[in-house]
Amino acid sequence: MASKLLGARVKRKEDPRLITGDSQYVADIALPGLLHVAFVRSPHAHARIRSIDGAAALRRPGVVAVVTGRDLMPHCAPIPTATVSAEGGGAAGGGGGRQHYPLSVDRVRHVGEAVAAVIASTPAAAVDGAALVWVDWERLPAVADPAAAMADGAPLLFEDAPRNVEHTQAIKAGDPDAAFSKAHRVVTQRMRSQRLSGVPLEPRAVLAAPDPTSGGIVVWSTHQAPHVLRTGLADALRMPQNQIRVIAPEVGGGFGVKFGTYPEDVVVAALARLRRVPLRWVETRVEHMTATTHGRAHVTDMEAAVDAGGRITALRMRVVADVGAYPIFTFIPDLTLMMGVGVYRVEHVDLTNTCVFTNTTPVAAYRGAGRPEAAYYLERLVDKVAREMGKPPEEIRRQNFIPPDAFPYAAPTGQNYDSGEYDKALTRALQIARYGALRAEQQERRERKDRRLLGIGMACYVEMCGFGPYESAMIRVEPSGTVTAFTGTSPHGQGHETTFAQIIADQLGVDFDQVVVRHGDTSITPMGFGTGGSRSLAVGGSAMLQAAGKVQEKARRLAASMLEAAFEDVELHDGRYQVKGVPARGLTLAKIAEHAYGESLAPGLEPALEATEYFRPPQLVYPFGAHVAVVEVDRDTGHIDLRDFISVDDCGTRISPLLVEGQVHGGIAQGAAQALLEEVVYDGDGQIVTGSLMDYALPHAGDLPSFTTDQTVTVTPFNPLGAKGIGEAATIGSTPAVVNAVVDALSPFGVRHLDMPLRPERVWRAMQDSASP
Ligand code: MCN
């Protein structure tokens, strides 16, 4: 019998198959006659291709073909790149000069760019063949740093992008110049949100095969948005959309980097179609570091105008965003500006960003995508304001918060914040952390010159999520009463099968175990926008709720006919459709479904029991929270021990609290890792220095404490669940909390800021360079 499942701590439906290894990833799919693809990639950051010679590769046993960009050109258009909103300076639109063929034809702009594909009978033969392809390169001067890329005389990546500026964006409101000129104090800081790599457990992979049904192709891809990939492939291959079926089978994580249409997707699909054979490519870890888009990569100057009492009256933000070699989702730095005032009531703003091409891997979405950067800059700056004003960091925050009675709040950045209680979240986080006792311990340790310096950091965040334009759901009650649901979202670790089954079980009075949720196949799911931007529950879950409501209504109508009662008198109660006040006259969903598909259906009633719904969100939703990090820094080595981490996150109504906690845990791990460990590094010539997991530092479980997670619940009025997103939230709050904690620990040394990642050497040097406390 169905119980109240919304908000229940149910375990994930997905986990048994994942734990027992029964899941099927792209690399597990077996097809007769399957051939394998490996790519020849540029070792140079910037070069012309004089010629490509595949003769030696073709002599290698097992190698079937060597395909160059020129061979492929007649069969595909350039890869679709995201549109840019060009305002102010910079180059506008995706001009002809920025065309990017899936296999580069005459020029490469970053290390790892694919120039040829080798098809072979085994993966090893393909890799060996790729190593034998001879490319005659003409090296060109490269630029890997955005400031250098904008300087006079820098190598140009695209003729139509002077100074390598891809686009600029500005948000200005109020009278920031006047506010700055009147300020009691101006607090400034330059900060970096360093370049990161996605590193999902499963690297990218694509398999394409001819589809006899449509005459087109089936593409299996480890992807976050199958319909988006289908559109991209249809454009690139100039094919009708109904001849491309994209399936995302089990997907082992994405973190934002599996959203776009990659060159490898197009090449494998094009070649499978041309040669009429199934083909597969699976990315290696080393390829992942240069062939899969990166995240973050900003240098930003922040300025706050502060009045004598500690109120922040105006903010300036100057973001320089490195977008790498090609424009992919370059609207992301614009999101940083849109979240530029965070949780604070600041009237006057002057926020700009400049997106710059460099000879590096393109930078696109990575968990949080633009919002972690904003929260990081702001929360570091607010800590510095507190320090300069001689006030505790929590006091400055409280003084500047947008108060609960100001919601809905029209932020000067153009955002309409739906609901929020920022002080409540901070107060709760500080209480759980036993903040008073921590400060006393810090004082006592400082006095006795303890080797381990205690640091306490806090950060408050608000983010935007629940992006549209819509999401879909289709629910079908089968004749036996079991339920199959289809969603346009495409989970890859988030657990939608569980959450959506919870919604359906409650709405239809069916057992949770009787619900199967299917996703990730463009031929069976309704049109969808996939999973990213923490949109799936707020938008996709709302569509599921609407569809379930429709099916429930239909079931009640059928029950009314079967029970010879008025429709209005039939209610769903404890898993039974019964006549109000007469519990004995009731039917299970299975009985109703049997009737719905049977011969005895009364005239005038529509057979079957299913519904398809699209939910179109009226606007974005704005989750928020407060995080507290407690660190111990070894004054002799600079080693940082993350001792404790407390998060209070508010995502409105929680449907699956256990899954929400999982999302928060993963988010904190990734956010703390940005603060302490991770960084993609290029040298001045555009060669990647962190090209493998031996050099790119990922966190281990042992680096992290057991997190303490808690919540406040402030529902949104903008969807029927009252739910906001949680998938990225903890990534956003945790990074500034950890950095604030480390800077707090080092404050007796006069340290006021340190750039991430806070490697021991950087921390140790900062202490060495300062006067001993
Ligand atoms: N949920 C809930 N109640 C809420 C909000 C969410 O029960 N109020 C549940 C949802 O039903 C869902 C999960 O929490 O099971 C996350 O939901 P949501 O916030 O809607 O985010 P999405 O499902 O759209 O996930 C996207 C988000 C993003 S953008 C990145 S990046 C990310 C992330 O999720 N990448 C992940 N979490 C990840 N988790 C894993 N394991 N792997 C990734 O690659």
Coordinates of C-alpha atoms in Angstrom, one line a residue, residues 46-341:
H46 CA 48.5 26.7 -32.1
A47 CA 49.6 25.4 -35.5
R48 CA 48.7 25.0 -39.1
I49 CA 48.2 21.6 -40.7
R50 CA 50.4 21.4 -43.8
S51 CA 49.4 17.8 -44.6
I52 CA 48.4 14.6 -43.0
D53 CA 49.8 11.2 -44.1
G54 CA 48.0 8.1 -43.0
A55 CA 50.0 5.6 -45.1
A56 CA 52.0 4.1 -42.2
A57 CA 48.9 3.8 -40.0
L58 CA 47.0 2.0 -42.8
R59 CA 49.8 -0.6 -43.0
R60 CA 49.3 -1.5 -39.4
P61 CA 47.3 -4.8 -39.0
G62 CA 43.7 -4.0 -38.0
V63 CA 43.6 -0.5 -39.2
V64 CA 40.7 0.0 -41.6
A65 CA 40.8 3.7 -42.4
V66 CA 42.4 7.0 -41.6
V67 CA 40.0 10.0 -42.0
T68 CA 41.1 13.6 -42.0
G69 CA 39.1 16.9 -41.6
R70 CA 39.2 17.4 -45.4
D71 CA 37.7 13.9 -46.0
L72 CA 34.9 14.7 -43.6
M73 CA 34.2 18.3 -44.7
P74 CA 31.7 17.4 -47.4
H75 CA 29.7 15.4 -45.0
C76 CA 29.3 17.8 -42.1
A77 CA 28.8 21.4 -41.2
P78 CA 30.9 23.1 -38.5
I79 CA 29.9 22.2 -35.0
P80 CA 27.2 24.4 -33.6
T81 CA 28.6 26.8 -31.1
A82 CA 26.6 28.7 -28.5
T83 CA 25.3 32.1 -29.5
V84 CA 27.0 35.0 -27.7
S85 CA 25.3 38.1 -26.4
A86 CA 27.8 40.7 -27.6
E87 CA 27.4 44.0 -25.9
G88 CA 30.0 46.8 -25.8
G89 CA 33.2 45.7 -27.5
G90 CA 34.4 42.5 -28.8
A91 CA 33.3 40.4 -31.7
A92 CA 29.7 39.6 -32.2
G93 CA 28.0 36.4 -33.2
G94 CA 29.5 33.2 -34.4
G95 CA 31.3 34.7 -37.3
G96 CA 32.6 32.7 -40.2
G97 CA 36.1 33.0 -38.8
R98 CA 35.1 30.9 -35.8
Q99 CA 33.9 27.9 -37.7
H100 CA 35.0 24.7 -36.0
Y101 CA 34.9 21.5 -38.0
P102 CA 34.8 18.4 -35.9
L103 CA 38.2 17.4 -37.3
S104 CA 40.2 20.5 -37.8
V105 CA 40.9 21.2 -41.4
D106 CA 43.8 23.6 -41.6
R107 CA 44.6 25.0 -38.2
V108 CA 44.5 23.9 -34.5
R109 CA 44.0 26.2 -31.6
H110 CA 44.6 24.1 -28.5
V111 CA 46.6 21.0 -27.5
G112 CA 44.3 18.0 -27.8
E113 CA 42.3 19.2 -30.8
A114 CA 41.4 16.3 -33.0
V115 CA 42.7 16.4 -36.6
A116 CA 42.2 12.8 -37.8
A117 CA 40.3 9.7 -36.9
V118 CA 41.6 6.1 -37.2
I119 CA 39.1 3.3 -37.6
A120 CA 40.3 -0.2 -36.6
S121 CA 39.2 -3.6 -35.6
T122 CA 40.2 -3.2 -31.9
P123 CA 40.6 -0.2 -29.6
A124 CA 44.4 -1.0 -29.3
A125 CA 44.9 -1.1 -33.1
A126 CA 43.1 2.2 -33.4
V127 CA 45.4 3.8 -30.8
D128 CA 48.5 2.3 -32.5
G129 CA 47.3 3.5 -35.9
A130 CA 46.7 7.0 -34.6
A131 CA 50.3 7.1 -33.3
L132 CA 51.5 6.3 -36.8
V133 CA 49.6 9.1 -38.6
W134 CA 52.1 11.7 -39.7
V135 CA 51.0 15.3 -39.5
D136 CA 53.2 18.0 -41.0
W137 CA 52.7 20.9 -38.6
E138 CA 53.7 24.6 -38.9
R139 CA 53.8 25.9 -35.4
L140 CA 52.3 29.3 -34.7
P141 CA 52.9 31.6 -31.8
A142 CA 50.4 30.7 -29.0
V143 CA 48.9 32.6 -26.1
A144 CA 47.6 30.8 -23.0
D145 CA 46.9 33.7 -20.6
P146 CA 43.9 36.0 -21.2
A147 CA 45.7 39.2 -20.1
A148 CA 48.5 38.4 -22.6
A149 CA 45.9 37.5 -25.2
M150 CA 44.4 41.0 -25.0
A151 CA 47.7 42.8 -25.2
D152 CA 49.0 44.5 -28.4
G153 CA 50.7 42.2 -30.8
A154 CA 49.3 39.0 -29.2
P155 CA 48.6 36.1 -31.6
L156 CA 45.1 36.2 -32.8
L157 CA 42.9 33.1 -32.7
F158 CA 40.2 34.5 -35.0
E159 CA 40.5 37.3 -37.4
D160 CA 37.0 38.6 -36.5
A161 CA 37.8 38.9 -32.7
P162 CA 40.2 41.8 -32.2
R163 CA 42.3 41.5 -29.0
N164 CA 40.9 38.0 -28.8
V165 CA 37.8 39.3 -27.1
E166 CA 34.9 36.9 -27.7
H167 CA 32.3 39.1 -26.1
T168 CA 31.8 41.5 -23.3
Q169 CA 28.8 42.0 -21.0
A170 CA 27.9 44.7 -18.5
I171 CA 25.3 45.2 -15.8
K172 CA 25.0 48.7 -14.3
A173 CA 22.3 49.9 -11.9
G174 CA 21.9 52.9 -9.6
D175 CA 24.8 55.4 -9.5
P176 CA 27.8 53.3 -8.5
D177 CA 30.3 56.1 -9.3
A178 CA 28.6 58.5 -6.9
A179 CA 28.4 55.7 -4.2
F180 CA 32.1 55.0 -4.5
S181 CA 33.0 58.7 -4.3
K182 CA 31.0 59.0 -1.1
A183 CA 32.2 55.8 0.4
H184 CA 33.7 55.8 3.9
R185 CA 36.0 53.0 2.8
V186 CA 36.6 51.2 -0.5
V187 CA 37.7 47.6 -0.1
T188 CA 39.3 45.9 -3.1
Q189 CA 40.6 42.5 -4.0
R190 CA 41.8 40.7 -7.1
M191 CA 40.9 37.0 -7.1
R192 CA 41.2 34.0 -9.4
S193 CA 38.7 31.3 -9.8
Q194 CA 41.1 28.8 -11.3
R195 CA 40.5 26.5 -14.3
L196 CA 39.1 23.1 -13.3
S197 CA 38.5 19.8 -15.1
G198 CA 35.2 17.9 -14.8
V199 CA 36.7 14.4 -14.2
P200 CA 33.5 12.3 -14.0
L201 CA 34.0 8.7 -13.0
E202 CA 33.1 7.6 -16.6
P203 CA 34.9 9.6 -19.2
R204 CA 33.2 10.6 -22.4
A205 CA 32.2 7.8 -24.9
V206 CA 30.1 7.6 -28.0
L207 CA 28.9 4.6 -30.1
A208 CA 27.0 5.1 -33.4
A209 CA 25.4 2.5 -35.6
P210 CA 23.2 2.6 -38.7
D211 CA 19.4 2.5 -37.8
P212 CA 17.6 0.4 -40.4
T213 CA 14.2 1.6 -39.1
S214 CA 14.7 5.3 -40.0
G215 CA 17.6 4.9 -42.4
G216 CA 19.6 7.1 -40.1
I217 CA 21.7 6.4 -37.1
V218 CA 21.4 5.4 -33.4
V219 CA 23.9 7.2 -31.2
W220 CA 24.7 6.0 -27.7
S221 CA 26.5 8.7 -25.8
T222 CA 27.3 9.3 -22.2
H223 CA 25.5 12.6 -22.1
Q224 CA 23.4 14.9 -19.9
A225 CA 20.9 16.0 -22.6
P226 CA 20.1 13.5 -25.3
H227 CA 17.6 15.8 -27.2
V228 CA 20.2 18.6 -27.1
L229 CA 22.8 16.3 -28.6
R230 CA 20.3 15.1 -31.2
T231 CA 19.7 18.7 -32.3
G232 CA 23.4 19.3 -32.5
L233 CA 24.1 16.2 -34.5
A234 CA 21.2 16.9 -36.9
D235 CA 22.6 20.4 -37.5
A236 CA 26.2 19.2 -38.0
L237 CA 25.3 16.2 -40.2
R238 CA 22.5 18.0 -42.0
M239 CA 20.1 15.2 -41.2
P240 CA 16.4 15.2 -40.3
Q241 CA 16.0 15.0 -36.5
N242 CA 13.8 11.8 -36.7
Q243 CA 16.7 10.0 -38.4
I244 CA 18.8 10.4 -35.3
R245 CA 18.1 8.5 -32.1
V246 CA 20.3 9.4 -29.2
I247 CA 20.4 7.1 -26.2
A248 CA 22.2 8.0 -23.0
P249 CA 22.5 4.7 -21.2
E250 CA 23.9 4.5 -17.7
V251 CA 26.0 7.7 -17.4
G252 CA 28.7 7.8 -14.8
G253 CA 28.6 11.5 -13.8
G254 CA 28.8 14.6 -15.9
F255 CA 29.2 17.7 -13.7
G256 CA 28.3 19.9 -16.7
V257 CA 30.9 18.7 -19.1
K258 CA 28.7 16.2 -20.9
F259 CA 26.1 18.7 -22.2
G260 CA 27.3 20.0 -25.5
T261 CA 27.9 18.5 -29.0
Y262 CA 31.6 17.5 -29.0
P263 CA 33.7 16.9 -32.1
E264 CA 34.0 13.2 -31.3
D265 CA 30.2 12.8 -31.2
V266 CA 29.9 14.3 -34.7
V267 CA 32.9 12.4 -36.2
V268 CA 31.8 9.0 -34.9
A269 CA 28.2 9.6 -36.0
A270 CA 29.2 10.8 -39.4
L271 CA 31.6 7.9 -40.0
A272 CA 29.1 5.3 -38.9
R273 CA 26.5 6.7 -41.2
L274 CA 28.9 7.0 -44.2
R275 CA 30.6 3.6 -43.7
R276 CA 27.4 1.8 -42.5
V277 CA 29.2 0.2 -39.6
P278 CA 28.9 0.5 -35.9
L279 CA 31.8 2.6 -34.4
R280 CA 32.8 3.4 -30.9
W281 CA 35.2 5.8 -29.2
V282 CA 35.9 5.8 -25.5
E283 CA 37.9 8.8 -24.1
T284 CA 41.1 8.1 -22.1
R285 CA 41.8 10.0 -18.9
V286 CA 44.7 11.8 -20.6
E287 CA 42.4 12.8 -23.5
H288 CA 39.8 14.0 -21.0
M289 CA 42.2 16.6 -19.6
T290 CA 42.5 18.4 -23.0
A291 CA 39.5 17.2 -25.2
T292 CA 36.7 17.8 -22.7
T293 CA 35.7 21.3 -21.8
H294 CA 37.0 22.9 -18.6
G295 CA 35.3 25.1 -16.1
R296 CA 35.7 28.4 -14.2
A297 CA 39.0 30.1 -15.4
H298 CA 38.4 33.8 -14.3
V299 CA 40.6 36.6 -12.9
T300 CA 38.4 39.2 -11.2
D301 CA 38.8 42.5 -9.6
M302 CA 36.2 43.3 -6.9
E303 CA 35.6 46.6 -5.2
A304 CA 33.1 47.4 -2.4
A305 CA 32.0 50.9 -1.3
V306 CA 31.3 50.7 2.4
D307 CA 29.7 53.4 4.6
A308 CA 30.9 54.2 8.1
G309 CA 28.5 51.7 9.7
G310 CA 29.5 48.8 7.6
R311 CA 26.8 48.9 4.9
I312 CA 28.0 48.0 1.5
T313 CA 26.5 50.7 -0.8
A314 CA 28.0 49.7 -4.1
L315 CA 29.9 47.0 -5.9
R316 CA 32.2 46.8 -8.8
M317 CA 33.2 43.6 -10.5
R318 CA 35.5 43.2 -13.4
V319 CA 35.7 39.6 -14.6
V320 CA 38.1 38.5 -17.2
A321 CA 37.0 35.0 -18.3
D322 CA 39.2 32.7 -20.3
V323 CA 36.9 30.9 -22.7
G324 CA 39.7 28.9 -24.3
A325 CA 40.0 28.2 -28.1
Y326 CA 36.4 28.0 -29.2
P327 CA 33.2 29.7 -28.0
I328 CA 31.1 27.0 -26.1
F329 CA 28.4 28.2 -23.7
T330 CA 30.2 31.5 -23.3
F331 CA 27.1 33.0 -21.6
I332 CA 28.3 31.3 -18.4
P333 CA 30.5 34.3 -17.3
D334 CA 27.4 36.5 -17.8
L335 CA 25.7 34.4 -15.1
T336 CA 28.4 35.5 -12.7
L337 CA 27.3 39.1 -13.2
M338 CA 23.7 38.1 -12.8
M339 CA 24.5 36.7 -9.3
G340 CA 26.8 39.6 -8.6
V341 CA 25.1 40.9 -5.4

